[in-house]
Amino acid sequence: MQTPWAILLTKFNDNNDEPFPRLRYEEIFTTAGTGKWNMVDYFSDMSHGKLDLSGTQVFGWYTLDKATADYTGSGLNPAGRDELLQWAKDKATSEGVNLGDFHNVVVVLNSGRDLFGGLNGIVCGDDGANSALSGLSPSFLGQEMGHGYGLNHSRREGSTVDYTDPFDVMSVDAGRSAPHPIYTDLDPFGQPVYEIGPGLNAANMWSKGLLDMTRVWTDPGSARISTSVQLRPLHRRDLPGYLAARFGEYFIEFRMNTGWDARVPACILVHRFEKGISYLVPDEDGNDTFRAGSGISTPENLSVLGSGFSIRVKSIDVANEVATVSLGRAPAQIPKVFPQEGPFQTPWIKWLEAASLGEAVVILNGTAVSIPRSSPAYGILENVAMIGSSHPLMSERLQISIREEAMTNIARLSQTEMSAPLFRSPTTSLHRKTGGRWENGSS
């Protein structure tokens, strides 16, 4: 997919500095720097070759009809940021640049005045003083241009705070970035001025159609699964084999401490994607990285009659760049005889030895009422029990999801029950258990 960018070198009218030769900007953004850890390389690797930035061009310098003090944009004033983007676009257009030929724009200032990105464009810059991490650092540009492709900041499971996935470029402020291999400038504290990485996680790649699904092991959806999957490092499409796995709602990826991920330890990462945001899922011990032997599985208090899933790392072979993950899922195992003793998740629903009847039995005020499996009321009881089983869960998100689903099902089934003959005919009977035997009772 061709997504060329227009790079607009831009000055305010009270600062005429040009901090770097034009070649530096071309090397960072265009094919002039291919192979030098630039943005053409980065988005090719992060999209499994789907994003082609080879048509990117550098324009300018352009001098705005505005002074530095005229710019008031900030995170608290996004309208001011939009103004700056529009000033630069208008200036480039007046100089003959057809911005319609480009996917988006990057406005590069001759200072570090601001750094942000969005669907409307990107602003970055560097004054060349090497006093801090540069706004032209590919690590920063990966996130800001990522916004230009519609990506949001990433998070850790259970958190609503952005920048909490250190292994994803969309959390670059907390990210595992590494020193740039080519631009090795240091600030006064001996820290790199230019950094690269980390990479984009599989969930974010998938959300924008950048994950090569022909290289992804995909859950067949079977009720029972027990298998092992070998994974190659997520961004190494030059190696044969699977680059990720999709199991239920989870994206499973192998990352290694090489290339863009030079500061990411060899590990398995698990993510899920919800409402435009990727979430880093920790293992059962709360660790962000999955190592050999670690995993996650259905909590015991959520397992219904043995049902559930598991994801577990069997091995990580750094030398051969391959990791093996075991994946499992099991359906509920329905017992032939229901237990007669409590305690029960929902105390007023008690199971009797009624498996042969294929019915649910409810004890109400000491009277046993049989509900045939064919009755919508049977499904209502199942969903009532599901609500009861959600109370012990640690995850409020799961509790809410289970209850919402159950209440929706109850409403639908109740409507069906209201249309059943029981409510249309006074002769319909119920089965009741009295004196140890089943008998019909008039309704």
PDB file of C-alpha atoms in Angstrom, residues 25-205:
ATOM      1  CA  TYR A  25      16.113  14.930   6.735  1.00  0.00           C
ATOM      2  CA  GLU A  26      16.074  12.904   3.527  1.00  0.00           C
ATOM      3  CA  GLU A  27      17.920  10.045   5.223  1.00  0.00           C
ATOM      4  CA  ILE A  28      15.437   9.984   8.105  1.00  0.00           C
ATOM      5  CA  PHE A  29      12.255  10.093   6.026  1.00  0.00           C
ATOM      6  CA  THR A  30      12.928   8.939   2.438  1.00  0.00           C
ATOM      7  CA  THR A  31      14.534   6.122   0.467  1.00  0.00           C
ATOM      8  CA  ALA A  32      17.796   8.098   0.601  1.00  0.00           C
ATOM      9  CA  GLY A  33      18.196   6.532   4.048  1.00  0.00           C
ATOM     10  CA  THR A  34      16.967   3.015   3.325  1.00  0.00           C
ATOM     11  CA  GLY A  35      19.011   0.558   5.360  1.00  0.00           C
ATOM     12  CA  LYS A  36      19.926   3.251   7.909  1.00  0.00           C
ATOM     13  CA  TRP A  37      17.096   2.534  10.354  1.00  0.00           C
ATOM     14  CA  ASN A  38      14.833   5.228   8.982  1.00  0.00           C
ATOM     15  CA  MET A  39      11.061   5.608   8.717  1.00  0.00           C
ATOM     16  CA  VAL A  40      10.771   3.854   5.345  1.00  0.00           C
ATOM     17  CA  ASP A  41      12.466   0.814   6.890  1.00  0.00           C
ATOM     18  CA  TYR A  42      10.461   1.032  10.100  1.00  0.00           C
ATOM     19  CA  PHE A  43       6.974   1.037   8.634  1.00  0.00           C
ATOM     20  CA  SER A  44       7.872  -1.628   6.098  1.00  0.00           C
ATOM     21  CA  ASP A  45       8.970  -3.915   8.935  1.00  0.00           C
ATOM     22  CA  MET A  46       6.029  -2.994  11.202  1.00  0.00           C
ATOM     23  CA  SER A  47       3.521  -3.796   8.445  1.00  0.00           C
ATOM     24  CA  HIS A  48       5.036  -7.051   7.154  1.00  0.00           C
ATOM     25  CA  GLY A  49       5.877  -5.144   3.976  1.00  0.00           C
ATOM     26  CA  LYS A  50       2.385  -3.730   3.418  1.00  0.00           C
ATOM     27  CA  LEU A  51       3.214  -0.027   3.933  1.00  0.00           C
ATOM     28  CA  ASP A  52       5.357   1.497   1.197  1.00  0.00           C
ATOM     29  CA  LEU A  53       6.688   4.964   2.046  1.00  0.00           C
ATOM     30  CA  SER A  54       9.049   5.097  -0.929  1.00  0.00           C
ATOM     31  CA  GLY A  55       7.227   8.080  -2.456  1.00  0.00           C
ATOM     32  CA  THR A  56       7.940  10.315   0.538  1.00  0.00           C
ATOM     33  CA  GLN A  57       9.459  13.701  -0.390  1.00  0.00           C
ATOM     34  CA  VAL A  58      11.106  16.529   1.553  1.00  0.00           C
ATOM     35  CA  PHE A  59       9.996  20.117   0.777  1.00  0.00           C
ATOM     36  CA  GLY A  60      11.181  23.503   2.042  1.00  0.00           C
ATOM     37  CA  TRP A  61      12.503  25.270   3.957  1.00  0.00           C
ATOM     38  CA  TYR A  62       9.332  27.335   4.276  1.00  0.00           C
ATOM     39  CA  THR A  63       9.142  30.470   6.410  1.00  0.00           C
ATOM     40  CA  LEU A  64       5.752  31.070   8.008  1.00  0.00           C
ATOM     41  CA  ASP A  65       4.182  34.513   8.324  1.00  0.00           C
ATOM     42  CA  LYS A  66       4.118  33.857  12.062  1.00  0.00           C
ATOM     43  CA  ALA A  67       6.533  34.353  14.953  1.00  0.00           C
ATOM     44  CA  THR A  68       7.379  31.673  17.490  1.00  0.00           C
ATOM     45  CA  ALA A  69       5.229  33.461  20.081  1.00  0.00           C
ATOM     46  CA  ASP A  70       2.193  33.195  17.800  1.00  0.00           C
ATOM     47  CA  TYR A  71       2.152  29.454  18.325  1.00  0.00           C
ATOM     48  CA  THR A  72       0.030  28.520  21.356  1.00  0.00           C
ATOM     49  CA  GLY A  73      -0.583  24.848  20.701  1.00  0.00           C
ATOM     50  CA  SER A  74      -0.091  22.165  23.343  1.00  0.00           C
ATOM     51  CA  GLY A  75      -1.691  19.017  24.668  1.00  0.00           C
ATOM     52  CA  LEU A  76      -4.163  21.280  26.462  1.00  0.00           C
ATOM     53  CA  ASN A  77      -4.723  23.360  23.336  1.00  0.00           C
ATOM     54  CA  PRO A  78      -5.130  20.978  20.381  1.00  0.00           C
ATOM     55  CA  ALA A  79      -6.768  23.747  18.356  1.00  0.00           C
ATOM     56  CA  GLY A  80      -3.480  25.650  18.471  1.00  0.00           C
ATOM     57  CA  ARG A  81      -1.683  22.575  17.185  1.00  0.00           C
ATOM     58  CA  ASP A  82      -4.142  22.271  14.311  1.00  0.00           C
ATOM     59  CA  GLU A  83      -3.422  25.923  13.468  1.00  0.00           C
ATOM     60  CA  LEU A  84       0.299  25.216  13.086  1.00  0.00           C
ATOM     61  CA  LEU A  85      -0.398  22.272  10.803  1.00  0.00           C
ATOM     62  CA  GLN A  86      -2.677  24.427   8.679  1.00  0.00           C
ATOM     63  CA  TRP A  87      -0.137  27.276   8.504  1.00  0.00           C
ATOM     64  CA  ALA A  88       2.494  24.873   7.181  1.00  0.00           C
ATOM     65  CA  LYS A  89       0.111  23.184   4.745  1.00  0.00           C
ATOM     66  CA  ASP A  90      -1.072  26.532   3.387  1.00  0.00           C
ATOM     67  CA  LYS A  91       2.519  27.705   2.921  1.00  0.00           C
ATOM     68  CA  ALA A  92       3.533  24.522   1.083  1.00  0.00           C
ATOM     69  CA  THR A  93       0.440  24.702  -1.116  1.00  0.00           C
ATOM     70  CA  SER A  94       1.197  28.329  -1.997  1.00  0.00           C
ATOM     71  CA  GLU A  95       4.675  27.177  -3.057  1.00  0.00           C
ATOM     72  CA  GLY A  96       3.189  24.652  -5.495  1.00  0.00           C
ATOM     73  CA  VAL A  97       3.129  21.419  -3.464  1.00  0.00           C
ATOM     74  CA  ASN A  98       0.070  19.249  -4.174  1.00  0.00           C
ATOM     75  CA  LEU A  99      -0.548  17.713  -0.749  1.00  0.00           C
ATOM     76  CA  GLY A 100      -3.324  15.579  -2.222  1.00  0.00           C
ATOM     77  CA  ASP A 101      -0.590  13.342  -3.633  1.00  0.00           C
ATOM     78  CA  PHE A 102       0.459  12.303  -0.129  1.00  0.00           C
ATOM     79  CA  HIS A 103      -0.964  10.149   2.644  1.00  0.00           C
ATOM     80  CA  ASN A 104      -0.168  12.751   5.314  1.00  0.00           C
ATOM     81  CA  VAL A 105       2.298  15.464   6.278  1.00  0.00           C
ATOM     82  CA  VAL A 106       5.144  15.831   8.763  1.00  0.00           C
ATOM     83  CA  VAL A 107       5.913  19.428   9.704  1.00  0.00           C
ATOM     84  CA  VAL A 108       9.580  19.554  10.767  1.00  0.00           C
ATOM     85  CA  LEU A 109      10.522  22.635  12.778  1.00  0.00           C
ATOM     86  CA  ASN A 110      14.037  24.016  13.244  1.00  0.00           C
ATOM     87  CA  SER A 111      13.524  23.758  17.000  1.00  0.00           C
ATOM     88  CA  GLY A 112      12.053  21.343  19.511  1.00  0.00           C
ATOM     89  CA  ARG A 113       9.023  23.606  19.998  1.00  0.00           C
ATOM     90  CA  ASP A 114       6.496  20.730  19.970  1.00  0.00           C
ATOM     91  CA  LEU A 115       6.059  17.049  19.192  1.00  0.00           C
ATOM     92  CA  PHE A 116       2.693  15.456  18.393  1.00  0.00           C
ATOM     93  CA  GLY A 117       0.817  13.455  15.800  1.00  0.00           C
ATOM     94  CA  GLY A 118      -2.669  12.650  14.578  1.00  0.00           C
ATOM     95  CA  LEU A 119      -4.740  11.972  11.499  1.00  0.00           C
ATOM     96  CA  ASN A 120      -4.396  15.654  10.565  1.00  0.00           C
ATOM     97  CA  GLY A 121      -0.602  15.547  10.506  1.00  0.00           C
ATOM     98  CA  ILE A 122       2.608  15.333  12.532  1.00  0.00           C
ATOM     99  CA  VAL A 123       4.809  18.037  14.053  1.00  0.00           C
ATOM    100  CA  CYS A 124       8.368  17.392  15.216  1.00  0.00           C
ATOM    101  CA  GLY A 125      11.686  19.200  15.219  1.00  0.00           C
ATOM    102  CA  ASP A 126      15.244  19.571  16.468  1.00  0.00           C
ATOM    103  CA  ASP A 127      17.480  22.595  16.968  1.00  0.00           C
ATOM    104  CA  GLY A 128      20.652  20.545  16.473  1.00  0.00           C
ATOM    105  CA  ALA A 129      22.043  21.361  19.927  1.00  0.00           C
ATOM    106  CA  ASN A 130      22.086  17.708  21.028  1.00  0.00           C
ATOM    107  CA  SER A 131      20.814  18.757  24.457  1.00  0.00           C
ATOM    108  CA  ALA A 132      18.186  16.011  24.779  1.00  0.00           C
ATOM    109  CA  LEU A 133      16.465  13.199  22.912  1.00  0.00           C
ATOM    110  CA  SER A 134      15.721  14.521  19.431  1.00  0.00           C
ATOM    111  CA  GLY A 135      12.239  15.027  18.054  1.00  0.00           C
ATOM    112  CA  LEU A 136      13.677  13.472  14.891  1.00  0.00           C
ATOM    113  CA  SER A 137      14.434  10.245  16.741  1.00  0.00           C
ATOM    114  CA  PRO A 138      12.817   7.310  14.864  1.00  0.00           C
ATOM    115  CA  SER A 139      11.403   6.070  18.184  1.00  0.00           C
ATOM    116  CA  PHE A 140       9.331   9.260  18.578  1.00  0.00           C
ATOM    117  CA  LEU A 141       8.490   9.381  14.884  1.00  0.00           C
ATOM    118  CA  GLY A 142       7.275   5.783  15.000  1.00  0.00           C
ATOM    119  CA  GLN A 143       4.608   6.737  17.528  1.00  0.00           C
ATOM    120  CA  GLU A 144       3.629  10.090  16.010  1.00  0.00           C
ATOM    121  CA  MET A 145       3.439   8.766  12.447  1.00  0.00           C
ATOM    122  CA  GLY A 146       1.607   5.765  13.921  1.00  0.00           C
ATOM    123  CA  HIS A 147      -1.057   8.249  15.037  1.00  0.00           C
ATOM    124  CA  GLY A 148      -1.092   9.415  11.428  1.00  0.00           C
ATOM    125  CA  TYR A 149      -2.154   5.880  10.469  1.00  0.00           C
ATOM    126  CA  GLY A 150      -4.919   5.963  13.092  1.00  0.00           C
ATOM    127  CA  LEU A 151      -3.199   4.124  15.952  1.00  0.00           C
ATOM    128  CA  ASN A 152      -3.874   5.061  19.584  1.00  0.00           C
ATOM    129  CA  HIS A 153      -1.608   4.872  22.619  1.00  0.00           C
ATOM    130  CA  SER A 154      -1.306   1.363  24.029  1.00  0.00           C
ATOM    131  CA  ARG A 155      -2.035   0.238  27.596  1.00  0.00           C
ATOM    132  CA  ARG A 156      -1.532  -2.527  30.127  1.00  0.00           C
ATOM    133  CA  GLU A 157      -4.453  -4.819  30.944  1.00  0.00           C
ATOM    134  CA  GLY A 158      -6.637  -3.402  33.716  1.00  0.00           C
ATOM    135  CA  SER A 159      -5.405   0.172  33.223  1.00  0.00           C
ATOM    136  CA  THR A 160      -6.949   3.226  31.585  1.00  0.00           C
ATOM    137  CA  VAL A 161      -3.564   4.994  31.561  1.00  0.00           C
ATOM    138  CA  ASP A 162      -1.811   5.503  28.220  1.00  0.00           C
ATOM    139  CA  TYR A 163       1.884   4.681  27.661  1.00  0.00           C
ATOM    140  CA  THR A 164       1.813   1.541  29.837  1.00  0.00           C
ATOM    141  CA  ASP A 165       2.999  -1.071  27.313  1.00  0.00           C
ATOM    142  CA  PRO A 166       6.799  -0.671  27.218  1.00  0.00           C
ATOM    143  CA  PHE A 167       7.149  -3.169  24.356  1.00  0.00           C
ATOM    144  CA  ASP A 168       5.045  -1.196  21.869  1.00  0.00           C
ATOM    145  CA  VAL A 169       5.989   1.971  20.001  1.00  0.00           C
ATOM    146  CA  MET A 170       2.570   3.467  20.782  1.00  0.00           C
ATOM    147  CA  SER A 171       3.794   3.721  24.389  1.00  0.00           C
ATOM    148  CA  VAL A 172       7.136   5.187  23.379  1.00  0.00           C
ATOM    149  CA  ASP A 173       7.379   7.498  26.404  1.00  0.00           C
ATOM    150  CA  ALA A 174       7.768   4.334  28.506  1.00  0.00           C
ATOM    151  CA  GLY A 175       9.096   2.221  25.662  1.00  0.00           C
ATOM    152  CA  ARG A 176      12.120  -0.042  25.409  1.00  0.00           C
ATOM    153  CA  SER A 177      13.896   2.134  22.830  1.00  0.00           C
ATOM    154  CA  ALA A 178      17.517   1.462  21.858  1.00  0.00           C
ATOM    155  CA  PRO A 179      20.371   3.747  20.694  1.00  0.00           C
ATOM    156  CA  HIS A 180      20.352   4.462  16.963  1.00  0.00           C
ATOM    157  CA  PRO A 181      23.056   2.367  15.224  1.00  0.00           C
ATOM    158  CA  ILE A 182      23.935   5.145  12.735  1.00  0.00           C
ATOM    159  CA  TYR A 183      23.263   8.464  14.490  1.00  0.00           C
ATOM    160  CA  THR A 184      25.313   8.007  17.657  1.00  0.00           C
ATOM    161  CA  ASP A 185      25.243  11.586  19.027  1.00  0.00           C
ATOM    162  CA  LEU A 186      25.098  11.879  22.837  1.00  0.00           C
ATOM    163  CA  ASP A 187      23.556  14.599  25.021  1.00  0.00           C
ATOM    164  CA  PRO A 188      25.508  16.301  27.869  1.00  0.00           C
ATOM    165  CA  PHE A 189      24.540  13.430  30.179  1.00  0.00           C
ATOM    166  CA  GLY A 190      25.916  10.781  27.838  1.00  0.00           C
ATOM    167  CA  GLN A 191      22.470   9.612  26.717  1.00  0.00           C
ATOM    168  CA  PRO A 192      21.589   8.911  23.058  1.00  0.00           C
ATOM    169  CA  VAL A 193      20.069  11.787  21.115  1.00  0.00           C
ATOM    170  CA  TYR A 194      18.588   9.383  18.569  1.00  0.00           C
ATOM    171  CA  GLU A 195      16.822   6.120  19.418  1.00  0.00           C
ATOM    172  CA  ILE A 196      14.946   3.408  17.537  1.00  0.00           C
ATOM    173  CA  GLY A 197      12.063   1.106  18.443  1.00  0.00           C
ATOM    174  CA  PRO A 198      10.443  -0.693  19.985  1.00  0.00           C
ATOM    175  CA  GLY A 199       8.311  -2.395  17.370  1.00  0.00           C
ATOM    176  CA  LEU A 200       4.555  -2.350  16.905  1.00  0.00           C
ATOM    177  CA  ASN A 201       2.659  -5.142  18.656  1.00  0.00           C
ATOM    178  CA  ALA A 202       0.618  -7.727  16.753  1.00  0.00           C
ATOM    179  CA  ALA A 203      -2.749  -6.445  18.010  1.00  0.00           C
ATOM    180  CA  ASN A 204      -2.036  -2.931  16.745  1.00  0.00           C
ATOM    181  CA  MET A 205      -0.740  -4.314  13.455  1.00  0.00           C
TER     182      MET A 205
END
